[in-house]
Amino acid sequence: MQSTHSPAPTSVGAKKLTWFDDLLLLGIMAVLAACGLIYEYLLSHYAGRVLGALEAAIYTMIGLMIVSMGIGAFAARKIRCAFTGFAILELSVALCGALAILITAAVIGFGQQLPMIIASTIGLPPDQLPQGGFIGTLQKLSEYLPYFWGILLGLMIGMEIPLIARVRQSLCEEHLLHNAGTIYGADYIGAGIGAAIWVTLMLAIDIQLAAALTASFNLLAGFIFIWRFWHKIRHVKILLTGHLIASVVLLILATHGPQWEQQFNNLLYKDKVIFAKSTRFQQLTFTERVRGNNLAPVYSLYINGRLQFASQDEHIYHSFLVHPTLEASARHNNILIIGGGDGLGLRQVLKWQPEHVTLMDLDADLVKLFKSGDQQMPTRLSHALAQLNDNALNDKRLELIFDDAFNGADKLIKRGDKFDAIIVDLPDPSHPDLNKLYSDMFYRKLKELLSADGALTVQSTSPYHAPKAFISVGKTLASAGFNVQQYHHNVPSFGEWGWSIATISGKDAKQRLQTLTRLSINENWLTPGLIKGSFEFPGNYYDQADEVKINTIGSTQLYRYHQQAWSESENLTHFE
């Protein structure tokens, strides 16, 4: 953007900045500030939802962009003609902002498919896919592409304020009082508007569409700037042509980009992706694995890239989640399920013929998919999901509450609810917001909701892969006043998985279940022997338990245990 020619003439003869030009420039600055903030959120959003990146990586993205903006502000001094430089800048930001996510998805998808492409080309068997070396380096480096785009966009966004300030100053013969303050004021207001747009609109639309829409405002700002300051911009016709070509590119990206981006993302999954939906809170991806010998296909749900269930073995997980809890409870009339919006745990609960079940989940869109499907969802998937949860979400005994469980528990306490059993089926504490739902304070709230002779069970991550996190869940429950036992079983799709079961008074759950000789319901898979055996751990498993800390509210202790345990294997392996 640095010109080798002398600067374009400034407003010779102009005595003051006209109100129209001033309003126009400040308005452009506000729009660009909104776009800049949305780009930060978009790239962070992509890393968090699609790549399953650690939460720390999201904050790193924002930090890198802020630092890059500072460097960009210094670099803007090298641009000789502020008018020409600004027009080039907005064209560059629009193209980079619109293409960043699509190119990242393409590179990452290609990196994941490369071993299979090579194996197919040279005739290697499926169990000897090439790994490591160049392929491993490419796969690893591709994970950092969002940061590259963040730095590049940050550098360019950082140039916008200095260039607008110089343009504004050049339009007036006298020094503009409070020039920087006025520009920054417009910038801050625009950033606030961008945050509001992100929360109210863009969280619920496709991420590639959001990128194209945001870039269109950068391009619109460039068009307006070229129109108003035509005679002050060098190579103006070339720049105008570039803006027109970019408009066509953005139109194509807005209409076809979401589909292309999804196809690239689908390359990350071993099974065929047949439906994906972005809700306000998470990215939902459904895969299908077709099997021969008249076997039903295997349907799996991934949330933000992490496997939530596979239809072939979800009954193992949900049987262990629900049935020991209700066997250990004195009554089964009024049950609370926290999470479990897929209705699979609810299906197991309804086998006990409760009078009333309350299910609290944050994501109404997820529940709707499992309750009534979606017009864009393949019919076979809609039928499979309804069959999988036995249409449980349409049961008349069910009360659905859509709320954050931390606040929702307070509302249940306020209305005086008491539950015979509570089942907590939440995702792992892989996010600071989820961490609070595994805290001592949250468990004290649940203690108020649980009947004295009831039982509560919490899914507690893998005791094999994340032993400190698993033990911490149990110790945190105990700190809230529960009698706690922990149990585990192998779920093929996940590996070894664990749960924590808690009671308030009397015998603990393990003691209550030791006398069990037959289940109280008709269950063709889970047996009393499997339940009793699940409470057995290796003799030295809890030897280091004294060193494991409880997860007090605000400490993020469990979140750190979880991230530490899964950081080496999480990356992209959870797509398999």
CSV table of C-alpha atoms in Angstrom, one decimal, residues 346-511:
chain,number,residue,atom,x,y,z
A,346,LEU,CA,-34.9,-39.4,29.4
A,347,ARG,CA,-35.8,-42.5,27.5
A,348,GLN,CA,-34.2,-44.6,30.2
A,349,VAL,CA,-35.9,-42.6,33.0
A,350,LEU,CA,-39.3,-43.1,31.5
A,351,LYS,CA,-38.9,-46.9,31.9
A,352,TRP,CA,-39.4,-46.2,35.6
A,353,GLN,CA,-42.9,-44.8,35.0
A,354,PRO,CA,-42.3,-41.5,36.9
A,355,GLU,CA,-45.2,-39.1,37.4
A,356,HIS,CA,-43.2,-36.1,36.3
A,357,VAL,CA,-39.8,-35.4,34.7
A,358,THR,CA,-38.2,-32.0,34.4
A,359,LEU,CA,-35.5,-31.7,31.8
A,360,MET,CA,-33.4,-28.5,31.8
A,361,ASP,CA,-31.1,-27.8,28.8
A,362,LEU,CA,-29.6,-24.6,27.5
A,363,ASP,CA,-30.0,-25.2,23.8
A,364,ALA,CA,-33.6,-25.2,22.6
A,365,ASP,CA,-32.5,-25.8,19.0
A,366,LEU,CA,-30.8,-29.1,20.0
A,367,VAL,CA,-33.9,-30.3,21.8
A,368,LYS,CA,-36.0,-29.4,18.9
A,369,LEU,CA,-33.9,-31.5,16.5
A,370,PHE,CA,-34.5,-34.6,18.7
A,371,LYS,CA,-38.1,-33.7,19.4
A,372,SER,CA,-39.5,-32.9,16.0
A,373,GLY,CA,-36.6,-32.9,13.5
A,374,ASP,CA,-35.7,-30.2,11.1
A,375,GLN,CA,-37.0,-29.4,7.6
A,376,GLN,CA,-33.4,-29.6,6.2
A,377,MET,CA,-32.6,-32.8,8.1
A,378,PRO,CA,-32.6,-36.0,6.0
A,379,THR,CA,-35.8,-37.9,6.7
A,380,ARG,CA,-33.9,-41.1,7.6
A,381,LEU,CA,-32.0,-39.2,10.3
A,382,SER,CA,-35.2,-37.7,11.8
A,383,HIS,CA,-36.7,-41.1,12.0
A,384,ALA,CA,-33.6,-42.6,13.5
A,385,LEU,CA,-33.4,-39.9,16.2
A,386,ALA,CA,-37.0,-40.3,17.1
A,387,GLN,CA,-36.6,-44.1,17.3
A,388,LEU,CA,-33.4,-43.7,19.3
A,389,ASN,CA,-35.0,-41.7,22.1
A,390,ASP,CA,-38.3,-43.5,21.7
A,391,ASN,CA,-40.0,-40.2,21.1
A,392,ALA,CA,-39.4,-39.4,24.8
A,393,LEU,CA,-39.2,-35.6,24.3
A,394,ASN,CA,-42.9,-35.6,23.4
A,395,ASP,CA,-44.1,-37.5,26.5
A,396,LYS,CA,-46.9,-35.7,28.4
A,397,ARG,CA,-45.1,-36.2,31.7
A,398,LEU,CA,-42.2,-34.1,30.6
A,399,GLU,CA,-41.6,-30.4,31.5
A,400,LEU,CA,-38.9,-28.8,29.4
A,401,ILE,CA,-37.0,-25.8,30.8
A,402,PHE,CA,-34.5,-23.9,28.6
A,403,ASP,CA,-32.1,-22.2,30.8
A,404,ASP,CA,-28.5,-22.2,32.0
A,405,ALA,CA,-28.5,-24.8,34.7
A,406,PHE,CA,-26.6,-22.7,37.2
A,407,ASN,CA,-29.4,-20.0,37.2
A,408,GLY,CA,-32.1,-22.5,36.4
A,409,ALA,CA,-31.4,-24.4,39.7
A,410,ASP,CA,-32.1,-21.2,41.6
A,411,LYS,CA,-35.5,-20.9,39.9
A,412,LEU,CA,-36.4,-24.5,40.8
A,413,ILE,CA,-35.4,-23.8,44.4
A,414,LYS,CA,-37.4,-20.6,44.5
A,415,ARG,CA,-40.6,-22.4,43.4
A,416,GLY,CA,-40.0,-25.1,46.1
A,417,ASP,CA,-39.3,-28.1,43.9
A,418,LYS,CA,-38.0,-31.4,45.4
A,419,PHE,CA,-36.9,-34.3,43.3
A,420,ASP,CA,-36.6,-38.0,44.1
A,421,ALA,CA,-33.6,-38.3,41.9
A,422,ILE,CA,-31.4,-35.9,39.9
A,423,ILE,CA,-29.3,-36.9,36.8
A,424,VAL,CA,-26.7,-34.5,35.6
A,425,ASP,CA,-25.8,-35.2,32.0
A,426,LEU,CA,-23.6,-32.3,31.0
A,427,PRO,CA,-20.7,-32.1,28.6
A,428,ASP,CA,-17.2,-32.4,30.1
A,429,PRO,CA,-15.8,-29.2,31.8
A,430,SER,CA,-13.9,-28.2,28.7
A,431,HIS,CA,-15.0,-24.6,28.9
A,432,PRO,CA,-14.9,-22.1,31.8
A,433,ASP,CA,-18.6,-21.6,31.6
A,434,LEU,CA,-19.2,-25.4,32.0
A,435,ASN,CA,-16.7,-25.5,34.9
A,436,LYS,CA,-19.2,-23.7,37.2
A,437,LEU,CA,-21.7,-26.5,36.6
A,438,TYR,CA,-19.2,-28.8,38.3
A,439,SER,CA,-18.5,-26.5,41.2
A,440,ASP,CA,-19.1,-26.9,44.9
A,441,MET,CA,-21.7,-24.0,44.8
A,442,PHE,CA,-23.7,-25.7,42.0
A,443,TYR,CA,-23.7,-29.0,43.9
A,444,ARG,CA,-25.0,-27.3,47.0
A,445,LYS,CA,-27.9,-26.0,44.9
A,446,LEU,CA,-28.6,-29.5,43.8
A,447,LYS,CA,-28.5,-30.7,47.4
A,448,GLU,CA,-31.4,-28.3,48.1
A,449,LEU,CA,-33.4,-29.8,45.3
A,450,LEU,CA,-32.8,-33.5,46.2
A,451,SER,CA,-35.0,-35.4,48.6
A,452,ALA,CA,-33.2,-36.7,51.7
A,453,ASP,CA,-33.6,-40.3,50.5
A,454,GLY,CA,-32.9,-39.7,46.9
A,455,ALA,CA,-29.8,-40.1,44.8
A,456,LEU,CA,-27.9,-37.9,42.3
A,457,THR,CA,-25.5,-38.9,39.5
A,458,VAL,CA,-23.1,-36.8,37.6
A,459,GLN,CA,-21.3,-37.8,34.4
A,460,SER,CA,-17.7,-37.4,35.4
A,461,THR,CA,-15.4,-37.8,32.3
A,462,SER,CA,-13.0,-40.6,31.8
A,463,PRO,CA,-11.3,-42.1,34.9
A,464,TYR,CA,-8.6,-43.5,32.7
A,465,HIS,CA,-7.7,-40.5,30.5
A,466,ALA,CA,-8.5,-37.8,33.1
A,467,PRO,CA,-8.1,-39.3,36.6
A,468,LYS,CA,-7.5,-36.1,38.4
A,469,ALA,CA,-10.6,-34.5,36.8
A,470,PHE,CA,-12.7,-37.6,37.6
A,471,ILE,CA,-11.6,-37.7,41.3
A,472,SER,CA,-12.1,-33.9,41.6
A,473,VAL,CA,-15.7,-34.3,40.6
A,474,GLY,CA,-16.2,-36.8,43.4
A,475,LYS,CA,-14.4,-34.7,46.0
A,476,THR,CA,-16.3,-31.6,45.0
A,477,LEU,CA,-19.6,-33.4,45.5
A,478,ALA,CA,-18.4,-34.6,48.9
A,479,SER,CA,-17.4,-31.0,49.8
A,480,ALA,CA,-21.0,-30.0,49.1
A,481,GLY,CA,-22.3,-32.4,51.8
A,482,PHE,CA,-23.0,-35.6,49.8
A,483,ASN,CA,-22.0,-39.2,50.4
A,484,VAL,CA,-20.2,-40.0,47.2
A,485,GLN,CA,-19.2,-43.2,45.4
A,486,GLN,CA,-17.8,-43.4,41.9
A,487,TYR,CA,-18.2,-46.1,39.2
A,488,HIS,CA,-17.0,-46.7,35.7
A,489,HIS,CA,-17.5,-48.9,32.6
A,490,ASN,CA,-16.3,-49.1,29.0
A,491,VAL,CA,-18.3,-47.4,26.3
A,492,PRO,CA,-16.6,-48.4,23.0
A,493,SER,CA,-17.1,-45.0,21.3
A,494,PHE,CA,-15.6,-43.2,24.3
A,495,GLY,CA,-13.4,-45.7,26.0
A,496,GLU,CA,-13.5,-46.1,29.8
A,497,TRP,CA,-16.0,-43.7,31.2
A,498,GLY,CA,-17.1,-42.7,34.7
A,499,TRP,CA,-19.9,-41.4,36.9
A,500,SER,CA,-20.2,-40.1,40.4
A,501,ILE,CA,-23.3,-41.1,42.5
A,502,ALA,CA,-24.2,-39.2,45.6
A,503,THR,CA,-26.7,-39.4,48.5
A,504,ILE,CA,-27.5,-37.1,51.4
A,505,SER,CA,-28.4,-39.4,54.3
A,506,GLY,CA,-28.4,-43.1,55.2
A,507,LYS,CA,-26.4,-45.6,53.3
A,508,ASP,CA,-24.3,-44.5,50.4
A,509,ALA,CA,-25.4,-45.5,46.9
A,510,LYS,CA,-22.8,-48.4,46.7
A,511,GLN,CA,-24.2,-49.9,49.9
